[in-house]
PDB file of C-alpha atoms in Angstrom:
ATOM      1  CA  MET A   2       0.000   0.000   0.000  1.00 47.00           C
ATOM      2  CA  THR A   3       1.353   3.433  -0.952  1.00 51.00           C
ATOM      3  CA  MET A   4       0.686   6.263   1.474  1.00 63.00           C
ATOM      4  CA  ASN A   5      -1.002   9.352   0.062  1.00 79.00           C
ATOM      5  CA  LEU A   6      -0.415  12.889   1.260  1.00 88.00           C
ATOM      6  CA  ASN A   7      -3.252  15.138   2.372  1.00 89.00           C
ATOM      7  CA  PRO A   8      -4.046  17.378  -0.662  1.00 91.00           C
ATOM      8  CA  ASP A   9      -3.932  20.569   1.431  1.00 93.00           C
ATOM      9  CA  ILE A  10      -0.500  19.664   2.773  1.00 95.00           C
ATOM     10  CA  ARG A  11       0.721  18.754  -0.706  1.00 94.00           C
ATOM     11  CA  ARG A  12      -0.462  22.151  -1.936  1.00 95.00           C
ATOM     12  CA  ILE A  13       1.530  23.897   0.795  1.00 96.00           C
ATOM     13  CA  LEU A  14       4.643  21.878  -0.057  1.00 95.00           C
ATOM     14  CA  GLN A  15       4.239  22.715  -3.727  1.00 94.00           C
ATOM     15  CA  GLN A  16       3.927  26.430  -3.008  1.00 94.00           C
ATOM     16  CA  GLY A  17       7.305  26.452  -1.313  1.00 94.00           C
ATOM     17  CA  VAL A  18       7.530  27.277   2.380  1.00 96.00           C
ATOM     18  CA  VAL A  19      10.127  27.503   5.113  1.00 95.00           C
ATOM     19  CA  ILE A  20      10.405  24.230   7.045  1.00 96.00           C
ATOM     20  CA  PRO A  21      13.015  24.708   9.768  1.00 94.00           C
ATOM     21  CA  ALA A  22      14.787  21.730  11.287  1.00 92.00           C
ATOM     22  CA  CYS A  23      13.922  22.350  14.912  1.00 93.00           C
ATOM     23  CA  PRO A  24      16.864  22.137  17.355  1.00 92.00           C
ATOM     24  CA  LEU A  25      16.538  20.336  20.652  1.00 92.00           C
ATOM     25  CA  ALA A  26      15.945  22.789  23.503  1.00 93.00           C
ATOM     26  CA  LEU A  27      18.030  22.085  26.594  1.00 92.00           C
ATOM     27  CA  GLY A  28      18.043  23.632  30.039  1.00 90.00           C
ATOM     28  CA  ALA A  29      21.046  24.627  32.142  1.00 88.00           C
ATOM     29  CA  GLY A  30      21.571  21.000  33.165  1.00 88.00           C
ATOM     30  CA  ARG A  31      21.737  19.897  29.510  1.00 88.00           C
ATOM     31  CA  LYS A  32      18.430  18.076  29.850  1.00 91.00           C
ATOM     32  CA  TRP A  33      15.510  18.412  27.474  1.00 93.00           C
ATOM     33  CA  ASP A  34      13.431  21.416  28.520  1.00 94.00           C
ATOM     34  CA  GLU A  35       9.799  21.208  27.416  1.00 95.00           C
ATOM     35  CA  ARG A  36       9.101  24.863  28.233  1.00 96.00           C
ATOM     36  CA  ARG A  37      11.934  26.075  26.036  1.00 96.00           C
ATOM     37  CA  GLN A  38      11.022  23.571  23.318  1.00 96.00           C
ATOM     38  CA  ARG A  39       7.438  24.848  23.306  1.00 97.00           C
ATOM     39  CA  ALA A  40       8.673  28.436  23.070  1.00 97.00           C
ATOM     40  CA  LEU A  41      10.886  27.568  20.099  1.00 96.00           C
ATOM     41  CA  LEU A  42       8.081  25.773  18.279  1.00 97.00           C
ATOM     42  CA  ARG A  43       5.708  28.677  18.884  1.00 97.00           C
ATOM     43  CA  TYR A  44       8.341  31.108  17.641  1.00 97.00           C
ATOM     44  CA  TYR A  45       8.630  29.250  14.337  1.00 97.00           C
ATOM     45  CA  LEU A  46       4.866  29.089  13.919  1.00 97.00           C
ATOM     46  CA  ASP A  47       4.305  32.732  14.865  1.00 97.00           C
ATOM     47  CA  ALA A  48       7.050  33.737  12.420  1.00 97.00           C
ATOM     48  CA  GLY A  49       5.087  32.079   9.610  1.00 96.00           C
ATOM     49  CA  ALA A  50       6.967  28.832   9.031  1.00 97.00           C
ATOM     50  CA  GLY A  51       5.022  26.592   6.680  1.00 97.00           C
ATOM     51  CA  GLY A  52       6.138  23.472   8.491  1.00 97.00           C
ATOM     52  CA  ILE A  53       8.540  22.140  11.090  1.00 97.00           C
ATOM     53  CA  ALA A  54      10.852  19.137  10.886  1.00 96.00           C
ATOM     54  CA  ILE A  55      11.395  17.219  14.122  1.00 96.00           C
ATOM     55  CA  GLY A  56      14.130  14.707  14.851  1.00 91.00           C
ATOM     56  CA  VAL A  57      16.326  15.833  11.959  1.00 87.00           C
ATOM     57  CA  HIS A  58      18.499  18.667  13.312  1.00 76.00           C
ATOM     58  CA  THR A  59      22.114  17.879  14.182  1.00 66.00           C
ATOM     59  CA  THR A  60      21.280  18.596  17.831  1.00 62.00           C
ATOM     60  CA  GLN A  61      18.792  15.725  17.666  1.00 63.00           C
ATOM     61  CA  PHE A  62      20.943  12.991  16.140  1.00 68.00           C
ATOM     62  CA  ALA A  63      21.434  11.474  19.607  1.00 80.00           C
ATOM     63  CA  ILE A  64      17.788  11.465  20.714  1.00 84.00           C
ATOM     64  CA  ARG A  65      17.379   7.875  19.546  1.00 86.00           C
ATOM     65  CA  GLU A  66      20.173   6.556  21.761  1.00 84.00           C
ATOM     66  CA  PRO A  67      18.907   4.431  24.684  1.00 83.00           C
ATOM     67  CA  GLN A  68      20.455   6.676  27.331  1.00 83.00           C
ATOM     68  CA  HIS A  69      18.372   9.598  26.026  1.00 85.00           C
ATOM     69  CA  ASP A  70      15.308   7.867  24.528  1.00 86.00           C
ATOM     70  CA  LEU A  71      13.756  11.141  23.410  1.00 92.00           C
ATOM     71  CA  TYR A  72      12.608  10.334  19.875  1.00 93.00           C
ATOM     72  CA  ARG A  73       9.055   9.353  20.749  1.00 95.00           C
ATOM     73  CA  PRO A  74       8.483  11.946  23.508  1.00 95.00           C
ATOM     74  CA  LEU A  75       9.817  14.730  21.288  1.00 95.00           C
ATOM     75  CA  LEU A  76       7.760  13.762  18.240  1.00 96.00           C
ATOM     76  CA  ARG A  77       4.616  13.432  20.326  1.00 97.00           C
ATOM     77  CA  PHE A  78       5.250  16.749  22.091  1.00 97.00           C
ATOM     78  CA  ALA A  79       5.959  18.684  18.884  1.00 97.00           C
ATOM     79  CA  ALA A  80       2.956  17.205  17.078  1.00 98.00           C
ATOM     80  CA  ALA A  81       0.682  18.353  19.888  1.00 97.00           C
ATOM     81  CA  GLU A  82       2.096  21.877  19.701  1.00 97.00           C
ATOM     82  CA  MET A  83       1.766  22.067  15.916  1.00 97.00           C
ATOM     83  CA  ALA A  84      -1.825  20.842  16.169  1.00 96.00           C
ATOM     84  CA  LYS A  85      -2.664  23.984  18.156  1.00 96.00           C
ATOM     85  CA  CYS A  86      -1.803  26.224  15.209  1.00 96.00           C
ATOM     86  CA  ASP A  87      -4.809  27.889  13.556  1.00 95.00           C
ATOM     87  CA  ARG A  88      -3.551  27.057  10.055  1.00 95.00           C
ATOM     88  CA  PRO A  89      -2.296  23.905   8.336  1.00 96.00           C
ATOM     89  CA  VAL A  90       1.348  23.169   9.134  1.00 97.00           C
ATOM     90  CA  VAL A  91       3.499  20.592   7.347  1.00 98.00           C
ATOM     91  CA  ARG A  92       4.698  18.140   9.981  1.00 98.00           C
ATOM     92  CA  VAL A  93       7.908  16.349   9.026  1.00 98.00           C
ATOM     93  CA  ALA A  94       9.495  13.648  11.172  1.00 97.00           C
ATOM     94  CA  GLY A  95      13.046  12.418  10.853  1.00 96.00           C
ATOM     95  CA  VAL A  96      13.283   8.734   9.910  1.00 96.00           C
ATOM     96  CA  CYS A  97      16.675   7.078  10.382  1.00 94.00           C
ATOM     97  CA  GLY A  98      18.433   3.767  10.782  1.00 93.00           C
ATOM     98  CA  GLY A  99      18.256   0.431   9.052  1.00 95.00           C
ATOM     99  CA  THR A 100      15.015  -0.743   7.527  1.00 97.00           C
ATOM    100  CA  GLU A 101      13.570  -2.233  10.710  1.00 97.00           C
ATOM    101  CA  GLN A 102      14.235   0.931  12.719  1.00 96.00           C
ATOM    102  CA  ALA A 103      13.071   3.196   9.896  1.00 97.00           C
ATOM    103  CA  LEU A 104       9.776   1.332   9.592  1.00 98.00           C
ATOM    104  CA  LEU A 105       9.171   1.632  13.327  1.00 97.00           C
ATOM    105  CA  GLU A 106       9.937   5.350  13.275  1.00 97.00           C
ATOM    106  CA  ALA A 107       7.758   5.938  10.214  1.00 98.00           C
ATOM    107  CA  GLY A 108       4.887   4.066  11.821  1.00 98.00           C
ATOM    108  CA  PHE A 109       5.154   6.056  15.032  1.00 97.00           C
ATOM    109  CA  ALA A 110       5.367   9.342  13.115  1.00 98.00           C
ATOM    110  CA  ARG A 111       2.213   8.438  11.207  1.00 97.00           C
ATOM    111  CA  GLU A 112       0.430   7.639  14.482  1.00 97.00           C
ATOM    112  CA  CYS A 113       1.414  11.085  15.796  1.00 97.00           C
ATOM    113  CA  GLY A 114      -0.038  12.801  12.736  1.00 97.00           C
ATOM    114  CA  TYR A 115       3.136  13.626  10.832  1.00 98.00           C
ATOM    115  CA  HIS A 116       2.622  14.114   7.118  1.00 97.00           C
ATOM    116  CA  ALA A 117       5.981  12.903   5.825  1.00 98.00           C
ATOM    117  CA  GLY A 118       9.223  11.343   6.948  1.00 98.00           C
ATOM    118  CA  LEU A 119      12.561  12.966   6.128  1.00 97.00           C
ATOM    119  CA  LEU A 120      14.461   9.823   5.202  1.00 97.00           C
ATOM    120  CA  ASN A 121      18.085   9.821   6.347  1.00 94.00           C
ATOM    121  CA  LEU A 122      20.123   7.075   4.655  1.00 95.00           C
ATOM    122  CA  SER A 123      23.321   7.550   6.670  1.00 92.00           C
ATOM    123  CA  ALA A 124      22.959   4.223   8.463  1.00 92.00           C
ATOM    124  CA  LEU A 125      23.017   2.417   5.111  1.00 95.00           C
ATOM    125  CA  ALA A 126      26.506   3.511   4.128  1.00 92.00           C
ATOM    126  CA  ALA A 127      27.436   0.052   2.834  1.00 93.00           C
ATOM    127  CA  ALA A 128      24.140  -0.684   1.084  1.00 97.00           C
ATOM    128  CA  SER A 129      23.934  -1.139  -2.672  1.00 97.00           C
ATOM    129  CA  GLU A 130      21.716   1.083  -4.775  1.00 98.00           C
ATOM    130  CA  ASP A 131      19.154  -1.721  -5.071  1.00 98.00           C
ATOM    131  CA  GLU A 132      19.114  -2.096  -1.289  1.00 98.00           C
ATOM    132  CA  LEU A 133      18.685   1.641  -0.811  1.00 98.00           C
ATOM    133  CA  ILE A 134      15.747   1.777  -3.194  1.00 98.00           C
ATOM    134  CA  ASP A 135      14.109  -1.220  -1.523  1.00 98.00           C
ATOM    135  CA  HIS A 136      14.550   0.489   1.849  1.00 98.00           C
ATOM    136  CA  CYS A 137      12.935   3.682   0.551  1.00 98.00           C
ATOM    137  CA  ARG A 138      10.038   1.804  -1.033  1.00 98.00           C
ATOM    138  CA  ARG A 139       9.276  -0.029   2.196  1.00 98.00           C
ATOM    139  CA  VAL A 140       9.263   3.166   4.243  1.00 98.00           C
ATOM    140  CA  ALA A 141       7.038   4.794   1.607  1.00 97.00           C
ATOM    141  CA  GLU A 142       4.453   2.091   2.254  1.00 97.00           C
ATOM    142  CA  VAL A 143       4.109   3.424   5.801  1.00 97.00           C
ATOM    143  CA  LEU A 144       4.546   7.195   5.457  1.00 97.00           C
ATOM    144  CA  PRO A 145       4.956   9.653   2.558  1.00 97.00           C
ATOM    145  CA  VAL A 146       8.655  10.239   2.018  1.00 98.00           C
ATOM    146  CA  PHE A 147      10.648  13.465   2.045  1.00 98.00           C
ATOM    147  CA  GLY A 148      13.967  12.538   0.448  1.00 97.00           C
ATOM    148  CA  PHE A 149      17.161  13.843   2.013  1.00 96.00           C
ATOM    149  CA  TYR A 150      20.530  14.322   0.333  1.00 95.00           C
ATOM    150  CA  LEU A 151      22.679  14.934   3.413  1.00 91.00           C
ATOM    151  CA  ASN A 152      26.105  16.523   3.136  1.00 88.00           C
ATOM    152  CA  PRO A 153      28.636  13.634   3.155  1.00 86.00           C
ATOM    153  CA  ALA A 154      30.909  15.714   5.408  1.00 84.00           C
ATOM    154  CA  ILE A 155      28.422  15.356   8.284  1.00 83.00           C
ATOM    155  CA  GLY A 156      27.441  11.739   7.862  1.00 83.00           C
ATOM    156  CA  GLY A 157      25.648  11.558   4.543  1.00 86.00           C
ATOM    157  CA  ARG A 158      26.718   9.418   1.602  1.00 91.00           C
ATOM    158  CA  LEU A 159      27.201  10.148  -2.058  1.00 93.00           C
ATOM    159  CA  LEU A 160      24.063   9.298  -4.013  1.00 96.00           C
ATOM    160  CA  PRO A 161      24.415   9.230  -7.801  1.00 96.00           C
ATOM    161  CA  TYR A 162      21.959  10.380 -10.426  1.00 98.00           C
ATOM    162  CA  SER A 163      20.898   6.762 -10.988  1.00 98.00           C
ATOM    163  CA  PHE A 164      19.716   6.490  -7.393  1.00 98.00           C
ATOM    164  CA  TRP A 165      17.695   9.703  -7.537  1.00 98.00           C
ATOM    165  CA  ARG A 166      16.174   8.720 -10.876  1.00 98.00           C
ATOM    166  CA  ARG A 167      14.832   5.505  -9.343  1.00 98.00           C
ATOM    167  CA  PHE A 168      13.909   7.242  -6.096  1.00 98.00           C
ATOM    168  CA  ALA A 169      11.770   9.737  -8.019  1.00 98.00           C
ATOM    169  CA  GLU A 170       9.724   6.854  -9.405  1.00 98.00           C
ATOM    170  CA  ILE A 171       8.413   5.955  -5.927  1.00 97.00           C
ATOM    171  CA  ASP A 172       4.836   7.231  -5.866  1.00 96.00           C
ATOM    172  CA  ALA A 173       4.872   8.267  -2.203  1.00 96.00           C
ATOM    173  CA  VAL A 174       7.886  10.562  -2.562  1.00 97.00           C
ATOM    174  CA  VAL A 175       6.438  14.033  -2.007  1.00 97.00           C
ATOM    175  CA  ALA A 176       9.543  16.195  -1.629  1.00 97.00           C
ATOM    176  CA  ILE A 177      13.335  16.114  -1.459  1.00 98.00           C
ATOM    177  CA  LYS A 178      15.618  18.222   0.716  1.00 96.00           C
ATOM    178  CA  VAL A 179      18.774  18.688  -1.322  1.00 95.00           C
ATOM    179  CA  ALA A 180      21.654  19.509   1.003  1.00 93.00           C
ATOM    180  CA  PRO A 181      24.877  17.885  -0.228  1.00 93.00           C
ATOM    181  CA  PHE A 182      26.518  21.342  -0.303  1.00 91.00           C
ATOM    182  CA  ASN A 183      27.650  20.623  -3.846  1.00 91.00           C
ATOM    183  CA  ARG A 184      25.934  22.238  -6.801  1.00 91.00           C
ATOM    184  CA  TYR A 185      26.703  19.373  -9.179  1.00 95.00           C
ATOM    185  CA  GLN A 186      25.192  16.788  -6.839  1.00 95.00           C
ATOM    186  CA  THR A 187      22.239  19.135  -6.444  1.00 94.00           C
ATOM    187  CA  LEU A 188      21.811  19.150 -10.213  1.00 96.00           C
ATOM    188  CA  ASP A 189      21.798  15.330 -10.201  1.00 97.00           C
ATOM    189  CA  VAL A 190      18.662  15.425  -8.054  1.00 98.00           C
ATOM    190  CA  VAL A 191      16.952  18.110 -10.120  1.00 97.00           C
ATOM    191  CA  ARG A 192      17.675  16.301 -13.385  1.00 98.00           C
ATOM    192  CA  ALA A 193      16.470  12.984 -11.976  1.00 98.00           C
ATOM    193  CA  VAL A 194      13.144  14.442 -10.860  1.00 98.00           C
ATOM    194  CA  VAL A 195      12.599  16.229 -14.171  1.00 98.00           C
ATOM    195  CA  GLU A 196      13.495  13.196 -16.270  1.00 98.00           C
ATOM    196  CA  ALA A 197      11.211  11.011 -14.152  1.00 98.00           C
ATOM    197  CA  GLY A 198       8.359  13.312 -15.158  1.00 97.00           C
ATOM    198  CA  ARG A 199       7.506  14.092 -11.531  1.00 97.00           C
ATOM    199  CA  ASP A 200       6.155  17.619 -11.404  1.00 95.00           C
ATOM    200  CA  ASP A 201       4.514  16.778  -8.067  1.00 95.00           C
ATOM    201  CA  ILE A 202       7.769  16.379  -6.105  1.00 97.00           C
ATOM    202  CA  ALA A 203       8.679  19.571  -4.262  1.00 97.00           C
ATOM    203  CA  LEU A 204      12.382  20.389  -4.094  1.00 97.00           C
ATOM    204  CA  TYR A 205      13.753  22.067  -0.995  1.00 96.00           C
ATOM    205  CA  THR A 206      17.308  23.124  -0.291  1.00 90.00           C
ATOM    206  CA  GLY A 207      19.551  23.210   2.729  1.00 79.00           C
ATOM    207  CA  ASN A 208      22.539  24.261   0.623  1.00 62.00           C
ATOM    208  CA  ASP A 209      24.452  27.394   1.508  1.00 54.00           C
ATOM    209  CA  ASP A 210      26.199  27.557  -1.867  1.00 50.00           C
ATOM    210  CA  ASN A 211      23.092  27.986  -4.035  1.00 44.00           C
TER     211      ASN A 211
END
């Protein structure tokens, strides 16, 4: 089964909006601070952000580790705050790890009301292209997918045009965040989406060189 995106949310994505990757708010004791996290989320929403991505910022890479175990509490907390907004907000949840972990995270994000999963492939550094595509297809059966080309310098992996061409053929891909910090790799993604005939995939950038 392929997951479909709410038409209103798809329309917002297609228009092009700011979707900040929300940092983790800590108190003086370096513990998660719900009051500060709520204030940060409200700031983004009051400033007019079209969506918020949770569990994807570099400050949140460790939230899945057992000693912190913050992935589920944070996603649930942020979803509740975004639901209070008086306008539609694109809710994006980070989805990481191997296929088993990614499916669990995608399922939980869907239960919390997230619209798409920003799919981080860093944990699959040794996977073949076929294995990567299979991984993406399986996640897309649970939650619409927001592709993510992460800068290899901070844990991403090089993903060739051939990967993005096949990735763009997955029906439940709704957007791609292109952030390899390399204009030629960025063009690989753009060309792949165009040549796949997908005018319904929204392209977002995290590049500072574009």
